[in-house]
Coordinates of C-alpha atoms and ligand atoms in Angstrom, one line a residue:
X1 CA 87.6 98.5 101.0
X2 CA 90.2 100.6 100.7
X3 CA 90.9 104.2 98.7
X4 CA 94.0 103.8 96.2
X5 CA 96.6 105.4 94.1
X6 CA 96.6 104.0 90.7
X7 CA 99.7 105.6 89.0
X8 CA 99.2 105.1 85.2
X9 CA 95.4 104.6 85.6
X10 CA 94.5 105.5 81.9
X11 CA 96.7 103.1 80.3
X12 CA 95.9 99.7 78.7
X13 CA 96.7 97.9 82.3
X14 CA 95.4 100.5 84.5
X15 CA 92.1 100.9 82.7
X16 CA 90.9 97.4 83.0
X17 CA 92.4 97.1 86.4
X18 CA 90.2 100.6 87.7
X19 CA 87.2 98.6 86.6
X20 CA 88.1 95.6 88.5
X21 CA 88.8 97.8 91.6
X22 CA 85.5 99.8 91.6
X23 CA 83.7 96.9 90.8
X24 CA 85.1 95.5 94.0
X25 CA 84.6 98.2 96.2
X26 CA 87.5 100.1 96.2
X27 CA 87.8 104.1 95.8
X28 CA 90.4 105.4 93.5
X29 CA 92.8 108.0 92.3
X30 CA 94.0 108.0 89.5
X31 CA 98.1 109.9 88.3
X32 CA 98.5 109.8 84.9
X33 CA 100.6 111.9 82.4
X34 CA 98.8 110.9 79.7
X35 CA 101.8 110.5 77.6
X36 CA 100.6 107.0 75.9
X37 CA 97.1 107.6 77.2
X38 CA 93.7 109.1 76.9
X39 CA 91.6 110.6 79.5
X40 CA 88.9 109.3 77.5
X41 CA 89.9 105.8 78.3
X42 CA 88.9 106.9 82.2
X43 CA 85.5 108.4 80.8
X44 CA 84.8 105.1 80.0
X45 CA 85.7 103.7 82.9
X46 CA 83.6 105.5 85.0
X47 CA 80.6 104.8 82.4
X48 CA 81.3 101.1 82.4
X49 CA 81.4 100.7 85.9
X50 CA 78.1 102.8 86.4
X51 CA 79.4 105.7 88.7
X52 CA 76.7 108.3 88.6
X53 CA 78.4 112.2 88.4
X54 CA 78.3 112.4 92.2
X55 CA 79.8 108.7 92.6
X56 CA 82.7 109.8 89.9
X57 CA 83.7 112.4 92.3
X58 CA 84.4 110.6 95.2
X59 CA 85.3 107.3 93.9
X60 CA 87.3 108.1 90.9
X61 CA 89.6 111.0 90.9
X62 CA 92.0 111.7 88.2
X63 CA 95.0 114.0 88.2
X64 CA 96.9 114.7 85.7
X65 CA 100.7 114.5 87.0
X66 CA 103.7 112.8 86.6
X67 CA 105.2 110.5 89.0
X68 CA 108.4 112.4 88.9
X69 CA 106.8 115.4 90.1
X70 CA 107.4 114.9 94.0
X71 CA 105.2 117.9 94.9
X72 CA 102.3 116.8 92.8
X73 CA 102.6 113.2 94.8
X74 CA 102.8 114.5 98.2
X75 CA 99.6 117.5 97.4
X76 CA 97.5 113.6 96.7
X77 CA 98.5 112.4 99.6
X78 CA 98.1 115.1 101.9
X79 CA 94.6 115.8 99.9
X80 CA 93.4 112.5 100.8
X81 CA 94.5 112.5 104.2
X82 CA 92.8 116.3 104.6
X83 CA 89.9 114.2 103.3
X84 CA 89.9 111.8 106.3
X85 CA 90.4 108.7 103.4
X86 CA 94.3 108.1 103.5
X87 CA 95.5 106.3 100.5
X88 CA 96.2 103.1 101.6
X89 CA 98.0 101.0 98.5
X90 CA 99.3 102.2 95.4
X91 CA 99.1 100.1 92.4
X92 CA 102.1 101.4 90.1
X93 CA 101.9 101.1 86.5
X94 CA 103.2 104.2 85.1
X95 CA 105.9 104.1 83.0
X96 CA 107.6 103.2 79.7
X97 CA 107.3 100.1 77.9
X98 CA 108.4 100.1 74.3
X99 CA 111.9 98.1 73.8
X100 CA 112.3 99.2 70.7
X101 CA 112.5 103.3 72.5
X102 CA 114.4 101.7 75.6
X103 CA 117.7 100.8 73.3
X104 CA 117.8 104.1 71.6
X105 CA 117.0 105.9 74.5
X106 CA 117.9 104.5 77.7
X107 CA 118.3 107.4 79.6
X108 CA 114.8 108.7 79.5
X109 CA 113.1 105.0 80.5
X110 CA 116.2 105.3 83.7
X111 CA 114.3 108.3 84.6
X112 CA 111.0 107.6 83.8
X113 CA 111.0 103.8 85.0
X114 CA 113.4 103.9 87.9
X115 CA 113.9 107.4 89.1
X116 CA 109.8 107.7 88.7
X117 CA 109.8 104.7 91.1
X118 CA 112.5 106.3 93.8
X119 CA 110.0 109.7 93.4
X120 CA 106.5 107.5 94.2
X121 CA 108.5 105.6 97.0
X122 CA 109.7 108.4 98.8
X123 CA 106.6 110.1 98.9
X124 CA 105.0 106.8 99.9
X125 CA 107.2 106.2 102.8
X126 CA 107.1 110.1 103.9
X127 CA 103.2 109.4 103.9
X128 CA 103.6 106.8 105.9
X129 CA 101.7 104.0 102.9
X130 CA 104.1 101.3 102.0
X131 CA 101.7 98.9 100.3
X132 CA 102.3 98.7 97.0
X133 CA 101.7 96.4 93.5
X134 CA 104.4 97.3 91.0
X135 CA 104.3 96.5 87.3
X136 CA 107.0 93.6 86.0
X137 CA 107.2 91.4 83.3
X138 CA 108.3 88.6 82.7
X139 CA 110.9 90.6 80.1
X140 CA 113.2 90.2 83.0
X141 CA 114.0 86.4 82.8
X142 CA 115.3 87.4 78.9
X143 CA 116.4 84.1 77.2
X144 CA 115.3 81.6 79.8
X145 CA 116.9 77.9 79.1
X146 CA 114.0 75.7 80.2
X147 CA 110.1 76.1 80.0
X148 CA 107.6 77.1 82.2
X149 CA 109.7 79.7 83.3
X150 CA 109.5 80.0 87.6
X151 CA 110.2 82.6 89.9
X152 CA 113.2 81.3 90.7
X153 CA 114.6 81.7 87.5
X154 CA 117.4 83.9 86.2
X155 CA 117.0 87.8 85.6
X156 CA 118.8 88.6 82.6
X157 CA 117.2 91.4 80.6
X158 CA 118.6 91.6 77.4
X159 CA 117.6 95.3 76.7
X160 CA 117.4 98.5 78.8
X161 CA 113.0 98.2 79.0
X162 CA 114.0 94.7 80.9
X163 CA 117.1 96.3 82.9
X164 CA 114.8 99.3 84.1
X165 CA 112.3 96.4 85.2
X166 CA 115.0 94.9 87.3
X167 CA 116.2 97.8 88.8
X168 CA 112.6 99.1 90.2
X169 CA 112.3 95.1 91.5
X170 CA 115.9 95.2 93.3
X171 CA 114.6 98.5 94.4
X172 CA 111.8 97.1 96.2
X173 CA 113.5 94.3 97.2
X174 CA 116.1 96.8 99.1
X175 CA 113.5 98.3 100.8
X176 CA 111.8 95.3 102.1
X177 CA 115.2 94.4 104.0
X178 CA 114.4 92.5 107.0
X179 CA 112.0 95.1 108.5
X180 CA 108.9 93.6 107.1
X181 CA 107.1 96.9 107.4
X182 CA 106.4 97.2 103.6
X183 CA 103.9 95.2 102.2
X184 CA 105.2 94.6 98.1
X185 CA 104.1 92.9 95.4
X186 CA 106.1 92.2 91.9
X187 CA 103.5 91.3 89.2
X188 CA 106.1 89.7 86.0
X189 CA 103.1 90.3 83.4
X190 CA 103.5 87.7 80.4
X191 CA 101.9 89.0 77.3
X192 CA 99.0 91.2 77.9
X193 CA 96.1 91.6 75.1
X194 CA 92.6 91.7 74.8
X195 CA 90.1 94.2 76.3
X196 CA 86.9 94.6 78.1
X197 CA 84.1 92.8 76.8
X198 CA 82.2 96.0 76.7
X199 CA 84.0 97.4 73.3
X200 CA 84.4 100.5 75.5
X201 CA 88.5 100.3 76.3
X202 CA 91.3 98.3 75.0
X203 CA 95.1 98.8 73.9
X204 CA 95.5 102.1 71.9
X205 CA 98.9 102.4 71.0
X206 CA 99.5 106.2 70.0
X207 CA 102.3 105.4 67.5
X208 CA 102.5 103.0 65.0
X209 CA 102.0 98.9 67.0
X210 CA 105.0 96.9 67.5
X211 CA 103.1 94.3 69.1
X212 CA 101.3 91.4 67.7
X213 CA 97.2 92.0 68.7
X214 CA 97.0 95.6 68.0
X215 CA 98.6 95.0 64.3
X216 CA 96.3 91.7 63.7
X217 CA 93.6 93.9 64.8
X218 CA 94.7 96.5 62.1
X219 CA 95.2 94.2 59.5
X220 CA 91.9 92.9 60.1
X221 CA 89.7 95.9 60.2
X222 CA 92.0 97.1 56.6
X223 CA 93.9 99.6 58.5
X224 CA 97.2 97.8 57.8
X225 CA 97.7 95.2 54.2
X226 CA 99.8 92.8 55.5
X227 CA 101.4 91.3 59.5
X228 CA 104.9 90.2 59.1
X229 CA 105.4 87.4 60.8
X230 CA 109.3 87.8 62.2
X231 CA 111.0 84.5 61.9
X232 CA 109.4 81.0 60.4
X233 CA 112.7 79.1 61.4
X234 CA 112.6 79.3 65.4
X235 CA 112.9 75.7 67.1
X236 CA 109.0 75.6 67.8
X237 CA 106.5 73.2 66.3
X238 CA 105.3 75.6 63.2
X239 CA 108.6 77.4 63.6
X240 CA 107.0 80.8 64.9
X241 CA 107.4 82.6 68.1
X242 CA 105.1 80.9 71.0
X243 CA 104.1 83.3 74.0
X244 CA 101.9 83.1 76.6
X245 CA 98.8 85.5 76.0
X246 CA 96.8 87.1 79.0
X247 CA 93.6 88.1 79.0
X248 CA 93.9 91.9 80.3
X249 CA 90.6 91.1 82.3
X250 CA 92.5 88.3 84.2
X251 CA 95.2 90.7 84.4
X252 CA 93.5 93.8 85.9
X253 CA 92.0 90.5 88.6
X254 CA 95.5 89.7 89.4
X255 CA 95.8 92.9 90.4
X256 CA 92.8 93.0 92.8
X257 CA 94.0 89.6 94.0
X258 CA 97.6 90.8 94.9
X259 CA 96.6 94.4 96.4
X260 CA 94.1 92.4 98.2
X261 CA 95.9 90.5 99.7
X262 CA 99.0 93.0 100.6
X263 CA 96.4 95.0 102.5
X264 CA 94.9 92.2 104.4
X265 CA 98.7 91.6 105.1
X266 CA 98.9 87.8 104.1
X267 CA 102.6 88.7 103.0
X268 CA 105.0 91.4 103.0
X269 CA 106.7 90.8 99.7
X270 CA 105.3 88.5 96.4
X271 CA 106.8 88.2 93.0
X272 CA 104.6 86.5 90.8
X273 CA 104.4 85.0 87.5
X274 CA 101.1 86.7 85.6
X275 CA 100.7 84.4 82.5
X276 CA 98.2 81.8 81.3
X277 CA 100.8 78.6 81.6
X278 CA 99.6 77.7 78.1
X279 CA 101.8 79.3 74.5
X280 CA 100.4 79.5 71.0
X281 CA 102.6 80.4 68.0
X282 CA 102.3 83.5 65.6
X283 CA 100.3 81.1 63.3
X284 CA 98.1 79.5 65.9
X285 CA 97.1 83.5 67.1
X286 CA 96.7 83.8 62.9
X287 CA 93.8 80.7 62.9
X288 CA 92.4 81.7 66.1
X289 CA 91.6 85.3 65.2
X290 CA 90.6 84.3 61.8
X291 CA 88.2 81.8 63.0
X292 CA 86.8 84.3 65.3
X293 CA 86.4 87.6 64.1
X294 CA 85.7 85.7 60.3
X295 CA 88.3 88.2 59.1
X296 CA 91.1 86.9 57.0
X297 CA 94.8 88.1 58.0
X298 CA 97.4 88.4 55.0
X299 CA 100.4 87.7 56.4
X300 CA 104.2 87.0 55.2
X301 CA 106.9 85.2 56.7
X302 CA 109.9 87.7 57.4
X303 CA 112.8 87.8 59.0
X304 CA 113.2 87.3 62.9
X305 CA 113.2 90.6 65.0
X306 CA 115.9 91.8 67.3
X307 CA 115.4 91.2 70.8
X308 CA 112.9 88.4 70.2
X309 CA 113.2 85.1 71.7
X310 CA 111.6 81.8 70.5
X311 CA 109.4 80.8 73.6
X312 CA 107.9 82.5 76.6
X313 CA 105.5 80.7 78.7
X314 CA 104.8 81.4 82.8
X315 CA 104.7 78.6 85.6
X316 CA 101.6 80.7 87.2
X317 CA 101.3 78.5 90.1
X318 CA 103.1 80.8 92.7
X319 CA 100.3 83.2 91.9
X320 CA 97.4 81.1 92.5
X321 CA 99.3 79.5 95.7
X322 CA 99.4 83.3 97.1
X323 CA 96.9 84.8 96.3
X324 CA 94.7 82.3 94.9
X325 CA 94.6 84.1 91.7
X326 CA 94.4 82.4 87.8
X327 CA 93.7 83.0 84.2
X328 CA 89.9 81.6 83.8
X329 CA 89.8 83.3 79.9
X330 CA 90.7 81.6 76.7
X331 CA 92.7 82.4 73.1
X332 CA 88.8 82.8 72.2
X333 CA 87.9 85.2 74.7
X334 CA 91.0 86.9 73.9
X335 CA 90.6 87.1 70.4
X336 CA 86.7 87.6 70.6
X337 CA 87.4 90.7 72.5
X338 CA 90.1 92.4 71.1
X339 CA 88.2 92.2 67.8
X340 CA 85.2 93.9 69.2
X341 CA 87.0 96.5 70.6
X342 CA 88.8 97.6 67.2
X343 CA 85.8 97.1 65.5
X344 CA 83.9 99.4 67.6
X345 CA 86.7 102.0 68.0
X346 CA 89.0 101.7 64.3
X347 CA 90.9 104.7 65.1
X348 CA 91.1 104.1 69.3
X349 CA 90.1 106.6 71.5
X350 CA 89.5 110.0 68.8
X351 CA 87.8 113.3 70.8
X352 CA 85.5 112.9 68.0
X353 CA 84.0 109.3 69.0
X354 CA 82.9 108.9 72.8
X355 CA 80.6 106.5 73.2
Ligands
UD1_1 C1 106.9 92.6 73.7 C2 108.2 93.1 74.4 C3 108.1 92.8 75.8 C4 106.9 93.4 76.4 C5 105.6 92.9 75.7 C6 104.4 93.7 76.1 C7 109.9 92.9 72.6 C8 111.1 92.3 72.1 N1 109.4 92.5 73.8 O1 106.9 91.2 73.9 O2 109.3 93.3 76.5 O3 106.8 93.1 77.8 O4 105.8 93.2 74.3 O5 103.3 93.0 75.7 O6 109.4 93.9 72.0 N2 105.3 89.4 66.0 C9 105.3 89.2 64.7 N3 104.9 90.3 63.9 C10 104.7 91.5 64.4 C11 104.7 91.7 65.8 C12 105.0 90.6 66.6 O7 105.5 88.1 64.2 O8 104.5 92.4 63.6 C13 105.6 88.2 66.9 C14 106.8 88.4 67.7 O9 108.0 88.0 67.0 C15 106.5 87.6 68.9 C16 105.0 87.6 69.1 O10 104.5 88.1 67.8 O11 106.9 86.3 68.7 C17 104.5 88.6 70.1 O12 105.1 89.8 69.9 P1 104.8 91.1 70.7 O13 103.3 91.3 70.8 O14 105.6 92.2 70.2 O15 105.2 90.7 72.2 P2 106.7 90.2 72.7 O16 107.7 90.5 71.7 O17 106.5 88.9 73.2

């Protein structure tokens, strides 16, 4: 067992993924800004993994800092080492992730994405850790020309969210060069929902939802009258978009399957596909949550969105080769799950409803 740095802890990924970790064994501290976060979120957490006060203490720190701030990194390394528990692996999901924000503003997801990155890898090297799980998505491969979409494919981000992706991944790549002292791996997440089965955490965008499960989820608890469905005339079967959706509890295991197996030093570098292998369409995620949650979703067929593309869907092989990781949860658990979680939290995490 090891003691980590989780940078972005209290977000949708890193929340689930701290479960996972605990659960496993592993001690952890936890950098967040809380810019798209709650600390409530790592509240629960602790409360769903069962950490008594004392347990919380040693097992699941949580600064408040951002990963730009050099000095703040190097005091959590140097605290931990004081401590006698180096940290050992950083898992690194802090950052920006709306496209939408990227293109009008690409300078700030530069320096929060990729200069963020450079700040945590210095300190990491000057510390003398260089095992680390970074954050990528399969946003990278933008328009891919065949299905599933492999490793090997093209990287071609088609918008500055994607680009900043890239970058941190050359980055990486750079700094592996042929010394084989770091130990890296590139997770290229497909499309992240769900939550835990627990109710207790889930995605909680702070702004209004661009993405499809959190505004179902609205529409379905009345928060929201209508989803618009972007496009009906895309070369697919019912003519929506397909995508392939994760379970964010198969996810957050990817994640203890990859720093795993960095630290028992199985590989020095992985980039791995983190998807299901299997797509549904808009309308399919329509029937399935409606059949689930027995809500009805009003709907309209719109025009497509910018920026979208008509089929993502992951060859996950590599990933279960590796590191002997795969998706064992379904549309149904997904939808099952998501839908408990709004229903038990309608307005997300409010200071004025911890359960
Ligand atoms: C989006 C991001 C992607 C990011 C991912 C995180 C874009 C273009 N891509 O992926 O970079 O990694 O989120 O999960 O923003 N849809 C509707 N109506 C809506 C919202 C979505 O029909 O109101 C459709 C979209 O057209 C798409 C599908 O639902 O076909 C999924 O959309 P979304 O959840 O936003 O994810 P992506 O666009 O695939």
């Amino acid at each position: 067992m090891a003691r980590l740095l989780i940078t972005g802890g209290a977000g949708f990924i890193g929340s689930h993924t701290c479960v996972v970790l605990l659960n496993a064994g592993h001690d952890l501290v936890i950098v967040d800004s809380f810019a798209n976060s709650s600390p409530i979120a790592t509240a629960r957490v602790a409360n769903i993994s069962g950490l008594t006060p004392n347990q919380e203490k040693e097992r699941l720190v949580i600064i408040e800092g951002d990963i730009r701030d050099e000095g703040a990194l190097s005091s959590i390394f140097e605290n931990a080492t004081k401590q006698n528990q180096p940290i050992e692996g950083v898992i690194h999901l802090a950052g920006l992730k709306s496209v939408m924000e990227s293109i009008t503003q690409p300078l700030k997801y530069w320096d929060v994405n990729v200069n963020g990155s450079r700040c945590l890898l210095s300190i990491m090297e000057a510390h003398n850790c260089r095992t680390i799980v970074f954050s990528s998505s399969a946003t990278i491969y933008g328009n891919p020309e065949s299905f599933p979409i492999a490793e090997v494919d093209p990287i071609q981000p088609i918008n500055p969210y994607g680009a900043t992706k890239a970058a941190v991944e050359s980055m990486l790549s750079n700094l592996q060069g042929n010394k084989a002292i770091w130990h890296i791996a590139c997770l290229r997440y497909f499309n992240p929902v769900g939550a835990h089965p627990s109710g207790l955490i889930g995605e909680d965008p702070k702004n209004i939802p661009n993405n499809l499960f959190p505004l179902v989820c609205q529409v379905a608890i009345d928060r929201r009258k209508l989803l618009n469905v972007f496009g009906g005339d895309w070369p697919t079967p019912d003519g929506t978009c397909i995508r392939d959706y994760i379970h964010i509890m198969d996810l957050a295991e990817g994640h203890l399957a990859a720093i795993n197996s960095l630290l028992r030093k199985e590989s020095n570098y992985l980039t791995l596909n983190i998807g299901t292998g299997k797509g549904y369409s808009v309308l399919e995620i329509i029937n399935e949550f409606e059949k689930t949650s027995g809500e009805k979703i009003a709907y309209k067929i719109v025009n497509r969105r910018d920026g979208d593309t008509a089929i993502s869907l992951a060859d996950p092989s590599q990933a279960n080769k590796k590191i002997s990781w795969r998706a064992t949860r379904n549309i149904e658990d997904i939808c099952r799950d998501s839908w408990n979680w709004q229903r038990l939290n309608p307005t997300g995490f409010t200071m004025d409803k911890v359960i």
